[in-house]
């Protein structure tokens, strides 16, 4: 079902601090049928939808990123604030519904005050009154409404309580403002001094005192204090409606424990990490073989023609290369979404902030770096949550060094070559070592780049870490699933076209000019003939010309043009390395035994002219090292360009990581040979 | 004068002033650390930094460096 967004109906924007219940209300009003859009040229996104039919009210509703003040503190916040004043696509909103957490009234009213001062048309949706009630307090919406001179509605977006009422008031408000006509809001002076802030707070505290009351009798209040004392958690001074959620404090005692805290954190990450791979693997295999079968069928239908091959290997194969990572990305977002929704992710950022700040990063760099193990693209997209520009750029810079999952098939092949099947556990250990090496190298690079400060990253920005640790709560699965779906869709839209175009280019390079080579197909089955043909075709292709051209570069690595060609094709997507090696070494694709027959062929291969073995433990180790460092992924470069705003960053990343890879490979191969490893 | 960065685990303090020359001072104020507020140091990260304070009914984690601009009475 597609939502049609008409621009001549009223626009209602939801505004509010993070965790105030905007998205919950938005989902209730939109029926979770929305689309997520980027502000033009920016990394900030918003969701927009029409209010569901059942509410009988025709308007667009927009969910904006959480802000705590109209005076922005980071580039992303500035985009969010600016587009409140005038949305690049929808202009000034007809009405702002600002969500206010009743249990944190004084903090959240700051934004309300600023919105009213800016002369926005505002209605307050008061959320979390249940939490306030549990603390033993009540809030009078009438009084609050009088004090602030704007409408106040109590709602609970989870159950929909109060939403009907909200709609009625919104309706009345919009009808009456139609008569007056749209007012243009005034931008707050960003140089407002601290005195102004303090004054706002003073007035807010006055209001808070009047509107919040304790309906229970005094006796119970004393009990509450005694309970607090017994728990030894809170000082008496912090009682009243400012007391904290007790279970949150208890959970934090464990999860933020001085010693256990970090251990639990790493354990949680390890579990998340392994489940990304284990849960996703069967689905990925399914996608992989599904597309394999699909392209096979395409060839069968269209024949072994150039267009048949283009559709089968360029288009279908390319789409498969994009889709194969979707399961992993979905699971990654699902788990991260759940962790975020419980409130744990903010704690994780706090735990890891200190060590990361030592190398110029930030506690908030952690989620993007972690996501980098699945795929660099969503990882780079998620750096948007880092408010400090310098730290964000540095995080983007090192993400390609995190060992993404596209490298796994490559490592699987190379490790299977090095270690026989009955010693698979050694391969497992080495794989773990590869991951650790990738973390160490990214941390080292960050440290070094940080030392050279402005030479590489062109932004000076004051480092800061101010993060609310929200109360723990049971995550909302439905919402997390919807969000994961939207994130995966975004990955697909961002990476899809690039990978598709690139795989077409690489298909072209590997297919032409000798696209219909004459081969002796005598005594061969139809499939074998096709395999032989494509192998001959590849040997005469532009890609092989390119490979031969770079052969001098490959020689110091102890490798030849054939590996060079595979490395070039791997720029479409790293795992293409495996299939292109298979093509070059004429491995007949016998699905079940592809890996073993490839290894068999690889063991036989010798370097033309010298007769030296091409694949030895030394060169294989060298290839592994190459894959650890090299930035062989055009989509990553493209996304890096998009997120940093220029080609400067991706260019430096590409040159630096690929030359590092090359140097380390030369050192590895020749070092091992000196040590006597063949 | 004592700052929030010098509070001990579990200790409370009343904010007297925010050092306006600190670059994060505005944000610190905006998240709710204002003069007169009672704050409590309720968690310390494994590496002794950042610190988590209870303020205005929520928990806010800030770096030691930032906590040092919160002057206590
Ligand atoms: N107890 C309670 N929880 C709520 C209420 N409204 C929303 N929530 C929860 O508060 C959390 C944050 O809400 P969300 O809509 O994501 O906030 P946003 O960051 O402003 O978009 C979610 O876990 C919601 O389920 C409410 O009225 N009462
Ligand atoms: Mg939200």
Coordinates of N, CA and C in Angstrom, one line a residue, chain A residues 331-442:
Chain A
X331 N 19.3 -8.5 10.2 CA 19.5 -9.0 11.6 C 20.3 -8.0 12.4
X332 N 21.3 -7.4 11.8 CA 22.1 -6.4 12.5 C 21.2 -5.3 13.0
X333 N 20.3 -4.7 12.2 CA 19.5 -3.6 12.6 C 18.5 -4.1 13.6
X334 N 18.0 -5.3 13.5 CA 17.1 -5.9 14.4 C 17.7 -5.9 15.8
X335 N 18.9 -6.5 15.9 CA 19.5 -6.6 17.2 C 19.9 -5.2 17.8
X336 N 20.5 -4.4 16.9 CA 20.8 -3.1 17.4 C 19.6 -2.3 17.8
X337 N 18.5 -2.5 17.0 CA 17.3 -1.8 17.3 C 16.7 -2.2 18.7
X338 N 16.8 -3.5 18.9 CA 16.3 -4.0 20.2 C 17.1 -3.5 21.4
X339 N 18.5 -3.5 21.2 CA 19.3 -3.0 22.2 C 19.1 -1.5 22.4
X340 N 18.9 -0.8 21.4 CA 18.6 0.6 21.5 C 17.3 0.9 22.2
X341 N 16.3 0.1 21.9 CA 15.0 0.3 22.5 C 14.9 0.0 23.9
X342 N 15.8 -1.0 24.4 CA 15.8 -1.3 25.8 C 16.5 -0.2 26.6
X343 N 17.3 0.5 25.9 CA 18.1 1.6 26.6 C 19.5 1.2 26.8
X344 N 19.9 0.0 26.3 CA 21.3 -0.4 26.6 C 22.3 0.3 25.8
X345 N 22.0 0.6 24.5 CA 23.0 1.1 23.6 C 23.7 2.4 24.1
X346 N 22.9 3.2 24.8 CA 23.5 4.4 25.3 C 24.5 4.1 26.4
X347 N 24.2 3.0 27.2 CA 25.2 2.6 28.2 C 26.4 2.1 27.6
X348 N 26.3 1.3 26.5 CA 27.4 0.8 25.8 C 28.3 1.9 25.3
X349 N 27.7 3.0 24.8 CA 28.5 4.1 24.3 C 29.2 4.8 25.5
X350 N 28.6 4.8 26.6 CA 29.2 5.4 27.8 C 30.4 4.5 28.2
X351 N 30.2 3.2 28.2 CA 31.3 2.3 28.7 C 32.6 2.4 27.9
X352 N 32.4 2.7 26.6 CA 33.5 2.6 25.6 C 34.0 3.9 25.2
X353 N 33.4 5.0 25.8 CA 33.8 6.3 25.4 C 35.2 6.7 25.7
X354 N 35.7 6.3 26.9 CA 37.0 6.7 27.3 C 38.1 6.2 26.3
X355 N 38.2 4.8 26.1 CA 39.2 4.4 25.2 C 39.1 4.9 23.8
X356 N 37.8 5.1 23.3 CA 37.7 5.6 22.0 C 38.1 7.0 21.9
X357 N 37.9 7.8 23.0 CA 38.2 9.2 22.9 C 39.8 9.4 22.8
X358 N 40.5 8.4 23.3 CA 41.9 8.4 23.3 C 42.5 8.4 21.9
X359 N 41.7 7.8 20.9 CA 42.2 7.8 19.6 C 41.3 8.7 18.7
X360 N 40.7 9.7 19.3 CA 40.0 10.7 18.5 C 38.6 10.3 18.1
X361 N 38.1 9.2 18.7 CA 36.7 8.8 18.4 C 35.8 9.2 19.6
X362 N 34.7 8.6 19.6 CA 33.7 9.0 20.6 C 32.9 7.7 21.0
X363 N 32.3 7.7 22.2 CA 31.5 6.6 22.6 C 30.5 6.2 21.5
X364 N 30.0 7.3 20.8 CA 29.0 7.0 19.8 C 29.5 6.4 18.5
X365 N 30.9 6.4 18.4 CA 31.4 5.8 17.2 C 31.3 4.3 17.3
X366 N 30.9 3.8 18.4 CA 31.0 2.3 18.6 C 30.0 1.6 17.8
X367 N 28.7 2.0 17.8 CA 27.7 1.3 17.0 C 28.1 1.3 15.5
X368 N 28.5 2.4 14.9 CA 28.9 2.3 13.5 C 30.0 1.4 13.3
X369 N 31.0 1.4 14.1 CA 32.2 0.5 13.9 C 31.8 -0.9 14.0
X370 N 30.9 -1.2 15.0 CA 30.4 -2.5 15.1 C 29.6 -3.0 13.9
X371 N 28.8 -2.1 13.4 CA 28.0 -2.4 12.2 C 28.9 -2.7 11.0
X372 N 30.1 -2.1 11.0 CA 31.0 -2.4 10.0 C 31.4 -3.8 9.8
X373 N 31.2 -4.6 10.8 CA 31.5 -6.1 10.6 C 30.4 -6.7 9.7
X374 N 29.3 -6.2 9.6 CA 28.3 -6.7 8.7 C 28.5 -6.1 7.3
X375 N 28.5 -4.8 7.2 CA 28.6 -4.1 5.9 C 29.0 -2.7 6.2
X376 N 29.9 -2.2 5.4 CA 30.4 -0.8 5.7 C 29.3 0.2 5.3
X377 N 28.4 -0.1 4.5 CA 27.4 0.9 4.0 C 26.5 1.3 5.1
X378 N 25.7 0.4 5.7 CA 24.9 0.8 6.8 C 25.7 1.4 7.9
X379 N 26.9 0.9 8.1 CA 27.8 1.4 9.2 C 28.1 2.9 8.9
X380 N 28.4 3.3 7.7 CA 28.8 4.7 7.4 C 27.5 5.5 7.6
X381 N 26.4 5.0 7.2 CA 25.1 5.7 7.3 C 24.8 6.0 8.8
X382 N 25.2 5.0 9.7 CA 24.8 5.2 11.1 C 25.7 6.1 11.8
X383 N 26.8 6.7 11.2 CA 27.6 7.6 11.9 C 26.9 8.9 12.1
X384 N 25.7 9.1 11.5 CA 25.0 10.3 11.6 C 24.7 10.7 13.1
X385 N 24.7 9.7 13.9 CA 24.4 10.0 15.3 C 25.5 10.6 16.1
X386 N 26.7 10.8 15.5 CA 27.8 11.4 16.2 C 27.8 12.9 15.9
X387 N 27.5 13.7 16.9 CA 27.3 15.1 16.7 C 28.6 15.8 16.3
X388 N 29.7 15.3 16.8 CA 31.0 16.0 16.5 C 31.5 15.6 15.1
X389 N 31.7 16.7 14.3 CA 32.0 16.4 12.9 C 33.3 15.6 12.7
X390 N 34.3 16.1 13.4 CA 35.6 15.5 13.3 C 35.6 14.0 13.7
X391 N 34.9 13.7 14.8 CA 34.8 12.3 15.2 C 34.0 11.5 14.2
X392 N 33.0 12.2 13.7 CA 32.2 11.4 12.7 C 33.0 11.1 11.4
X393 N 33.8 12.1 11.0 CA 34.6 11.8 9.8 C 35.7 10.7 10.1
X394 N 36.3 10.8 11.3 CA 37.3 9.8 11.6 C 36.6 8.4 11.7
X395 N 35.4 8.3 12.2 CA 34.8 7.1 12.3 C 34.5 6.5 10.9
X396 N 34.0 7.4 10.0 CA 33.8 7.0 8.6 C 35.1 6.5 8.0
X397 N 36.1 7.2 8.4 CA 37.4 6.9 7.8 C 37.9 5.5 8.1
X398 N 37.7 5.0 9.3 CA 38.2 3.7 9.6 C 37.2 2.5 9.4
X399 N 36.0 2.9 9.2 CA 35.0 1.8 9.0 C 35.4 0.7 7.9
X400 N 35.9 1.2 6.8 CA 36.3 0.1 5.8 C 37.3 -0.9 6.3
X401 N 38.0 -0.6 7.4 CA 39.0 -1.6 7.9 C 38.3 -2.7 8.7
X402 N 37.1 -2.4 9.2 CA 36.4 -3.4 9.9 C 36.1 -4.6 9.0
X403 N 36.3 -5.8 9.4 CA 36.2 -6.9 8.4 C 34.7 -7.2 8.1
X404 N 34.3 -6.6 7.0 CA 32.9 -6.8 6.6 C 32.6 -8.2 6.1
X405 N 31.3 -8.6 6.0 CA 31.0 -10.0 5.8 C 31.3 -10.4 4.3
X406 N 31.4 -9.4 3.4 CA 31.7 -9.7 2.0 C 33.1 -10.4 1.9
X407 N 33.9 -10.2 3.0 CA 35.3 -10.8 2.9 C 35.2 -12.2 3.4
X408 N 34.1 -12.6 4.0 CA 34.1 -14.0 4.6 C 34.2 -15.1 3.5
X409 N 33.5 -15.0 2.4 CA 33.6 -16.1 1.4 C 35.1 -16.2 0.9
X410 N 35.7 -15.0 0.8 CA 37.1 -15.0 0.4 C 38.0 -15.7 1.4
X411 N 37.8 -15.3 2.7 CA 38.6 -15.9 3.7 C 38.3 -17.4 3.8
X412 N 37.1 -17.8 3.6 CA 36.7 -19.2 3.7 C 37.5 -20.0 2.7
X413 N 37.5 -19.5 1.4 CA 38.3 -20.2 0.4 C 39.7 -20.3 0.7
X414 N 40.3 -19.1 1.1 CA 41.8 -19.1 1.3 C 42.2 -19.9 2.5
X415 N 41.4 -19.9 3.5 CA 41.7 -20.7 4.7 C 41.5 -22.2 4.4
X416 N 40.5 -22.5 3.6 CA 40.3 -23.9 3.3 C 41.5 -24.4 2.5
X417 N 42.1 -23.5 1.7 CA 43.3 -23.9 0.9 C 44.5 -24.1 1.9
X418 N 44.6 -23.3 2.9 CA 45.8 -23.4 3.8 C 45.6 -24.6 4.8
X419 N 44.4 -24.8 5.3 CA 44.2 -25.8 6.3 C 43.3 -26.9 5.8
X420 N 43.7 -28.2 5.8 CA 42.9 -29.3 5.4 C 41.6 -29.3 6.2
X421 N 40.5 -30.0 5.6 CA 39.2 -30.0 6.2 C 39.3 -30.6 7.6
X422 N 40.1 -31.5 7.9 CA 40.1 -32.2 9.2 C 40.8 -31.3 10.3
X423 N 41.3 -30.1 9.8 CA 41.9 -29.2 10.8 C 41.2 -27.9 10.7
X424 N 39.8 -28.0 10.6 CA 39.0 -26.8 10.4 C 39.1 -25.8 11.6
X425 N 39.4 -26.4 12.7 CA 39.4 -25.6 13.9 C 40.6 -24.6 13.9
X426 N 41.7 -25.0 13.2 CA 42.8 -24.0 13.1 C 42.3 -22.8 12.2
X427 N 41.6 -23.2 11.1 CA 41.0 -22.2 10.3 C 40.1 -21.2 11.1
X428 N 39.4 -21.8 12.0 CA 38.5 -21.0 12.8 C 39.3 -20.0 13.7
X429 N 40.3 -20.5 14.3 CA 41.2 -19.7 15.1 C 41.8 -18.5 14.3
X430 N 42.3 -18.9 13.1 CA 42.9 -17.9 12.3 C 41.9 -16.8 11.9
X431 N 40.6 -17.3 11.6 CA 39.6 -16.3 11.2 C 39.3 -15.4 12.4
X432 N 39.3 -15.9 13.6 CA 39.1 -15.0 14.8 C 40.3 -14.0 14.8
X433 N 41.5 -14.5 14.5 CA 42.7 -13.7 14.5 C 42.5 -12.6 13.5
X434 N 41.9 -12.9 12.3 CA 41.8 -11.9 11.3 C 40.9 -10.8 11.8
X435 N 39.8 -11.2 12.5 CA 38.9 -10.2 13.0 C 39.6 -9.3 14.0
X436 N 40.4 -9.9 14.9 CA 41.1 -9.1 15.9 C 42.0 -8.2 15.2
X437 N 42.7 -8.7 14.2 CA 43.7 -7.8 13.4 C 42.9 -6.7 12.8
X438 N 41.7 -6.9 12.3 CA 41.0 -5.8 11.7 C 40.6 -4.7 12.7
X439 N 40.3 -5.2 13.9 CA 40.0 -4.2 14.9 C 41.2 -3.4 15.3
X440 N 42.3 -4.1 15.5 CA 43.6 -3.5 15.9 C 44.0 -2.5 14.8
X441 N 43.9 -2.9 13.6 CA 44.4 -2.0 12.5 C 43.5 -0.8 12.4
X442 N 42.2 -1.0 12.6 CA 41.3 0.2 12.5 C 41.6 1.2 13.7

